[in-house]
Amino acid sequence: MNIFAIADTHLSFGEHIDKPMDVFGPQWVNYEERLAENWKKVVEPGDLVLLPGDISWGMKLEDALADLAWLDALPGRKLLLRGNHDLWWSSMKKMRGLYPTIDFLQNSAYVDSRNAFAVIGSRGWICPGDTDFSEDDRRIYERELLRLGMSVEDYRKKRAEGEAALKREGIRPVDKPFLLIAMTHFPPTAPSKDPSGITDLFQEAGVDRAVYGHLHSQKAFDNGPRGLFAGVEYTLVSLDSTNCCLQLIAAR
């Protein structure tokens, strides 16, 4: 199976939502059609697609259902993480099970013991060192660190349980080292790219790959780490940075 990622789909198929994205530049013209076409070219039913935030412009869950249904109809499983514009995001009780191919990551981890990988994450926030960082930002940032810590703990628990279950059943996982992927919506550092509590936690948890979105326009794309940073491979996957193409993160 392959694991892909794309962030900032900013969908607005709901009948009460009018949020045309082409006002932000030619890279957003017909982006839904281009995204769907590119998606179908590379994603197979057994693959996983990570969507780290800003998925729908819906203000309430019912406003976002058309967007979630559109994603559900595309190939592969989808793992969604909340972004700062995902105001429709509701309780897990209301969202879980809405669509057969969609899962949600919130204070939790997605663990696939058979294919030897897991995904952790939280939305993140503006990091200390950003010129606009305020005391209100610090409060939200520290809360996101706590949520990320909860995701790490859930990963450790589920990984141990999953590996024990495979052993009892005599099933061998894929013949590859276990892979830990992290996703945040916001970049995990300030534009200075100094280490943050998020990057420190990734290192401590043993993260191998990390993906994030949120950054838009050529000028902003360099405001987050890309490539190898403190032992973790980082990839920016905002839709306009990838030209509507899903990024291959790993093959299992």
Short mmCIF file of C-alpha atoms in Angstrom, two decimals:
data_model
loop_
_atom_site.label_atom_id
_atom_site.label_comp_id
_atom_site.label_asym_id
_atom_site.label_seq_id
_atom_site.Cartn_x
_atom_site.Cartn_y
_atom_site.Cartn_z
CA MET A 1 0.00 0.00 0.00
CA ASN A 2 1.00 3.63 -0.53
CA ILE A 3 0.53 6.56 1.86
CA PHE A 4 -0.14 9.96 0.28
CA ALA A 5 -0.80 13.44 1.71
CA ILE A 6 -2.54 16.62 0.60
CA ALA A 7 -3.67 19.56 2.79
CA ASP A 8 -5.86 22.64 2.35
CA THR A 9 -8.48 21.25 -0.01
CA HIS A 10 -10.83 24.08 1.05
CA LEU A 11 -13.87 22.36 -0.43
CA SER A 12 -17.23 24.13 -0.66
CA PHE A 13 -19.74 21.80 -2.32
CA GLY A 14 -22.41 22.50 0.31
CA GLU A 15 -25.39 24.35 -1.13
CA HIS A 16 -25.14 27.13 1.47
CA ILE A 17 -21.40 27.67 1.08
CA ASP A 18 -20.05 30.20 -1.43
CA LYS A 19 -16.26 30.31 -1.14
CA PRO A 20 -14.64 30.44 -4.59
CA MET A 21 -10.90 29.88 -4.24
CA ASP A 22 -9.90 31.24 -7.64
CA VAL A 23 -9.88 34.74 -6.13
CA PHE A 24 -6.55 33.67 -4.56
CA GLY A 25 -4.83 33.16 -7.90
CA PRO A 26 -4.71 31.02 -11.04
CA GLN A 27 -3.36 28.02 -9.10
CA TRP A 28 -6.87 27.65 -7.62
CA VAL A 29 -8.82 27.71 -10.90
CA ASN A 30 -10.77 24.44 -11.28
CA TYR A 31 -8.67 23.00 -8.47
CA GLU A 32 -11.33 20.49 -7.38
CA GLU A 33 -11.42 18.89 -10.82
CA ARG A 34 -7.63 18.89 -11.07
CA LEU A 35 -7.28 17.40 -7.61
CA ALA A 36 -9.80 14.63 -8.33
CA GLU A 37 -8.11 13.81 -11.63
CA ASN A 38 -4.64 13.66 -10.06
CA TRP A 39 -5.97 11.68 -7.10
CA LYS A 40 -7.54 8.99 -9.31
CA LYS A 41 -4.31 8.61 -11.27
CA VAL A 42 -2.25 7.48 -8.28
CA VAL A 43 -4.47 6.24 -5.41
CA GLU A 44 -5.64 2.63 -5.25
CA PRO A 45 -8.47 1.37 -2.99
CA GLY A 46 -5.99 -0.06 -0.46
CA ASP A 47 -3.97 3.15 -0.12
CA LEU A 48 -4.19 5.79 2.63
CA VAL A 49 -4.44 9.55 2.06
CA LEU A 50 -3.58 11.97 4.88
CA LEU A 51 -5.45 15.30 4.86
CA PRO A 52 -3.87 17.60 7.48
CA GLY A 53 -6.44 20.32 7.76
CA ASP A 54 -8.52 23.04 6.11
CA ILE A 55 -10.65 20.46 4.41
CA SER A 56 -14.00 22.25 4.11
CA TRP A 57 -15.33 25.79 4.34
CA GLY A 58 -18.47 24.52 6.09
CA MET A 59 -19.38 26.32 9.30
CA LYS A 60 -21.37 23.38 10.70
CA LEU A 61 -21.05 19.64 10.23
CA GLU A 62 -24.14 19.52 8.01
CA ASP A 63 -22.54 22.18 5.78
CA ALA A 64 -19.47 19.97 5.30
CA LEU A 65 -21.29 16.71 4.50
CA ALA A 66 -21.21 17.32 0.74
CA ASP A 67 -17.45 17.88 0.92
CA LEU A 68 -16.90 14.75 3.02
CA ALA A 69 -19.06 12.75 0.60
CA TRP A 70 -16.93 14.03 -2.29
CA LEU A 71 -13.78 12.82 -0.52
CA ASP A 72 -15.40 9.52 0.39
CA ALA A 73 -16.14 8.83 -3.30
CA LEU A 74 -12.44 9.11 -4.20
CA PRO A 75 -10.21 6.01 -4.02
CA GLY A 76 -8.44 4.98 -0.84
CA ARG A 77 -8.95 5.50 2.88
CA LYS A 78 -8.71 9.06 4.17
CA LEU A 79 -7.38 10.24 7.53
CA LEU A 80 -8.50 13.79 8.36
CA LEU A 81 -6.94 16.26 10.80
CA ARG A 82 -8.54 19.55 11.81
CA GLY A 83 -7.22 22.84 10.42
CA ASN A 84 -7.85 26.38 11.62
CA HIS A 85 -10.65 26.87 9.05
CA ASP A 86 -12.41 23.59 9.81
CA LEU A 87 -15.14 25.20 11.90
CA TRP A 88 -17.50 22.37 10.94
CA TRP A 89 -15.38 19.88 12.93
CA SER A 90 -17.65 18.33 15.57
CA SER A 91 -17.34 15.70 18.28
CA MET A 92 -15.86 12.34 17.37
CA LYS A 93 -19.18 10.75 18.36
CA LYS A 94 -20.95 12.69 15.62
CA MET A 95 -18.25 12.30 12.96
CA ARG A 96 -17.07 8.72 13.42
CA GLY A 97 -18.69 6.36 10.94
CA LEU A 98 -20.23 9.06 8.76
CA TYR A 99 -18.50 7.74 5.65
CA PRO A 100 -16.96 4.29 5.17
CA THR A 101 -13.55 5.45 3.89
CA ILE A 102 -13.00 8.41 6.26
CA ASP A 103 -11.34 8.41 9.69
CA PHE A 104 -10.57 11.38 11.94
CA LEU A 105 -7.46 12.04 14.02
CA GLN A 106 -8.13 13.90 17.27
CA ASN A 107 -6.10 13.30 20.45
CA SER A 108 -5.50 9.86 19.00
CA ALA A 109 -3.32 7.79 16.69
CA TYR A 110 -3.98 5.71 13.58
CA VAL A 111 -2.04 2.46 13.89
CA ASP A 112 -1.76 -0.24 11.22
CA SER A 113 0.25 -3.02 12.83
CA ARG A 114 -0.04 -5.37 9.85
CA ASN A 115 1.61 -2.80 7.56
CA ALA A 116 3.95 -1.57 10.31
CA PHE A 117 3.13 2.13 10.40
CA ALA A 118 1.25 4.68 12.49
CA VAL A 119 0.10 8.29 12.17
CA ILE A 120 0.04 10.79 15.02
CA GLY A 121 -0.76 14.48 14.99
CA SER A 122 -2.56 17.59 16.12
CA ARG A 123 -3.52 20.85 14.46
CA GLY A 124 -0.59 22.81 15.89
CA TRP A 125 -0.52 26.60 16.02
CA ILE A 126 1.74 29.60 15.51
CA CYS A 127 5.04 28.70 17.18
CA PRO A 128 7.13 30.77 19.62
CA GLY A 129 9.55 32.94 17.67
CA ASP A 130 6.94 34.04 15.12
CA THR A 131 6.79 37.83 14.95
CA ASP A 132 3.03 37.74 15.61
CA PHE A 133 3.22 35.32 18.56
CA SER A 134 1.10 36.57 21.49
CA GLU A 135 0.13 35.33 24.93
CA ASP A 136 -3.16 34.10 23.48
CA ASP A 137 -1.13 32.18 20.89
CA ARG A 138 0.99 30.68 23.66
CA ARG A 139 -2.12 29.33 25.39
CA ILE A 140 -3.37 27.66 22.19
CA TYR A 141 0.12 26.42 21.26
CA GLU A 142 0.60 24.77 24.65
CA ARG A 143 -2.84 23.16 24.41
CA GLU A 144 -1.89 21.73 21.01
CA LEU A 145 1.30 20.31 22.53
CA LEU A 146 -0.83 18.52 25.12
CA ARG A 147 -3.05 17.12 22.37
CA LEU A 148 -0.02 15.97 20.44
CA GLY A 149 1.24 14.26 23.58
CA MET A 150 -2.10 12.46 23.88
CA SER A 151 -1.72 11.29 20.28
CA VAL A 152 1.76 9.93 21.04
CA GLU A 153 0.51 8.05 24.10
CA ASP A 154 -2.36 6.56 22.10
CA TYR A 155 0.13 5.47 19.43
CA ARG A 156 2.32 3.69 21.97
CA LYS A 157 -0.67 1.89 23.48
CA LYS A 158 -2.20 0.85 20.16
CA ARG A 159 1.15 -0.23 18.70
CA ALA A 160 1.84 -2.51 21.67
CA GLU A 161 -1.68 -3.95 21.53
CA GLY A 162 -1.54 -4.43 17.76
CA GLU A 163 1.82 -6.17 17.77
CA ALA A 164 0.70 -8.46 20.59
CA ALA A 165 -2.46 -9.36 18.64
CA LEU A 166 -0.45 -10.21 15.51
CA LYS A 167 1.90 -12.37 17.54
CA ARG A 168 -1.02 -14.30 19.07
CA GLU A 169 -2.45 -14.90 15.60
CA GLY A 170 0.92 -15.89 14.14
CA ILE A 171 0.77 -13.06 11.58
CA ARG A 172 3.94 -11.31 10.49
CA PRO A 173 3.81 -7.59 9.69
CA VAL A 174 5.35 -6.30 6.47
CA ASP A 175 9.07 -6.94 6.28
CA LYS A 176 9.98 -3.28 6.82
CA PRO A 177 11.01 -1.17 9.84
CA PHE A 178 8.04 0.36 11.67
CA LEU A 179 7.27 3.83 10.25
CA LEU A 180 5.91 6.68 12.37
CA ILE A 181 4.32 9.56 10.47
CA ALA A 182 3.21 12.85 12.05
CA MET A 183 0.88 15.45 10.63
CA THR A 184 0.05 18.96 11.75
CA HIS A 185 -1.89 21.64 9.96
CA PHE A 186 0.37 24.52 10.93
CA PRO A 187 4.09 24.31 10.19
CA PRO A 188 5.90 22.81 13.20
CA THR A 189 8.30 25.76 13.59
CA ALA A 190 8.31 29.53 13.30
CA PRO A 191 9.66 30.94 10.00
CA SER A 192 13.12 31.07 11.64
CA LYS A 193 12.96 27.24 11.66
CA ASP A 194 14.34 27.05 15.18
CA PRO A 195 13.36 23.86 17.04
CA SER A 196 9.99 24.01 18.80
CA GLY A 197 8.11 21.96 21.35
CA ILE A 198 6.48 20.18 18.42
CA THR A 199 9.73 19.23 16.69
CA ASP A 200 11.18 18.19 20.06
CA LEU A 201 8.18 15.94 20.71
CA PHE A 202 8.49 14.43 17.23
CA GLN A 203 12.13 13.58 17.93
CA GLU A 204 11.31 12.09 21.32
CA ALA A 205 8.50 9.96 19.86
CA GLY A 206 10.70 8.67 17.03
CA VAL A 207 8.83 10.26 14.14
CA ASP A 208 10.29 9.38 10.72
CA ARG A 209 8.18 11.54 8.38
CA ALA A 210 6.07 14.63 9.04
CA VAL A 211 3.62 16.52 6.82
CA TYR A 212 1.91 19.87 7.24
CA GLY A 213 -0.03 22.47 5.25
CA HIS A 214 -1.35 25.99 5.95
CA LEU A 215 1.32 27.85 3.97
CA HIS A 216 0.07 29.50 0.78
CA SER A 217 1.84 31.47 -1.99
CA GLN A 218 5.40 31.09 -3.18
CA LYS A 219 6.55 33.69 -0.67
CA ALA A 220 5.22 31.67 2.28
CA PHE A 221 6.29 28.17 1.21
CA ASP A 222 9.74 28.58 2.80
CA ASN A 223 8.28 29.51 6.20
CA GLY A 224 8.43 25.91 7.40
CA PRO A 225 11.02 23.12 7.40
CA ARG A 226 11.34 20.95 4.32
CA GLY A 227 13.61 17.96 3.96
CA LEU A 228 15.59 16.53 6.85
CA PHE A 229 15.30 18.59 10.04
CA ALA A 230 16.49 17.30 13.42
CA GLY A 231 16.27 13.72 12.21
CA VAL A 232 12.73 13.98 10.76
CA GLU A 233 11.85 14.26 7.06
CA TYR A 234 9.37 17.16 6.61
CA THR A 235 7.08 17.72 3.61
CA LEU A 236 4.85 20.73 2.92
CA VAL A 237 1.64 19.41 1.33
CA SER A 238 -0.64 22.47 1.01
CA LEU A 239 -2.62 22.07 -2.20
CA ASP A 240 -1.20 25.10 -3.99
CA SER A 241 2.37 24.13 -3.06
CA THR A 242 1.89 20.74 -4.73
CA ASN A 243 -0.07 22.02 -7.75
CA CYS A 244 -3.05 19.83 -6.79
CA CYS A 245 -0.92 16.68 -6.72
CA LEU A 246 -0.92 14.24 -3.82
CA GLN A 247 2.53 13.68 -2.37
CA LEU A 248 3.76 10.12 -1.87
CA ILE A 249 4.94 9.86 1.73
CA ALA A 250 5.69 6.17 2.03
CA ALA A 251 5.13 2.72 0.54
CA ARG A 252 4.40 -0.22 2.83
#
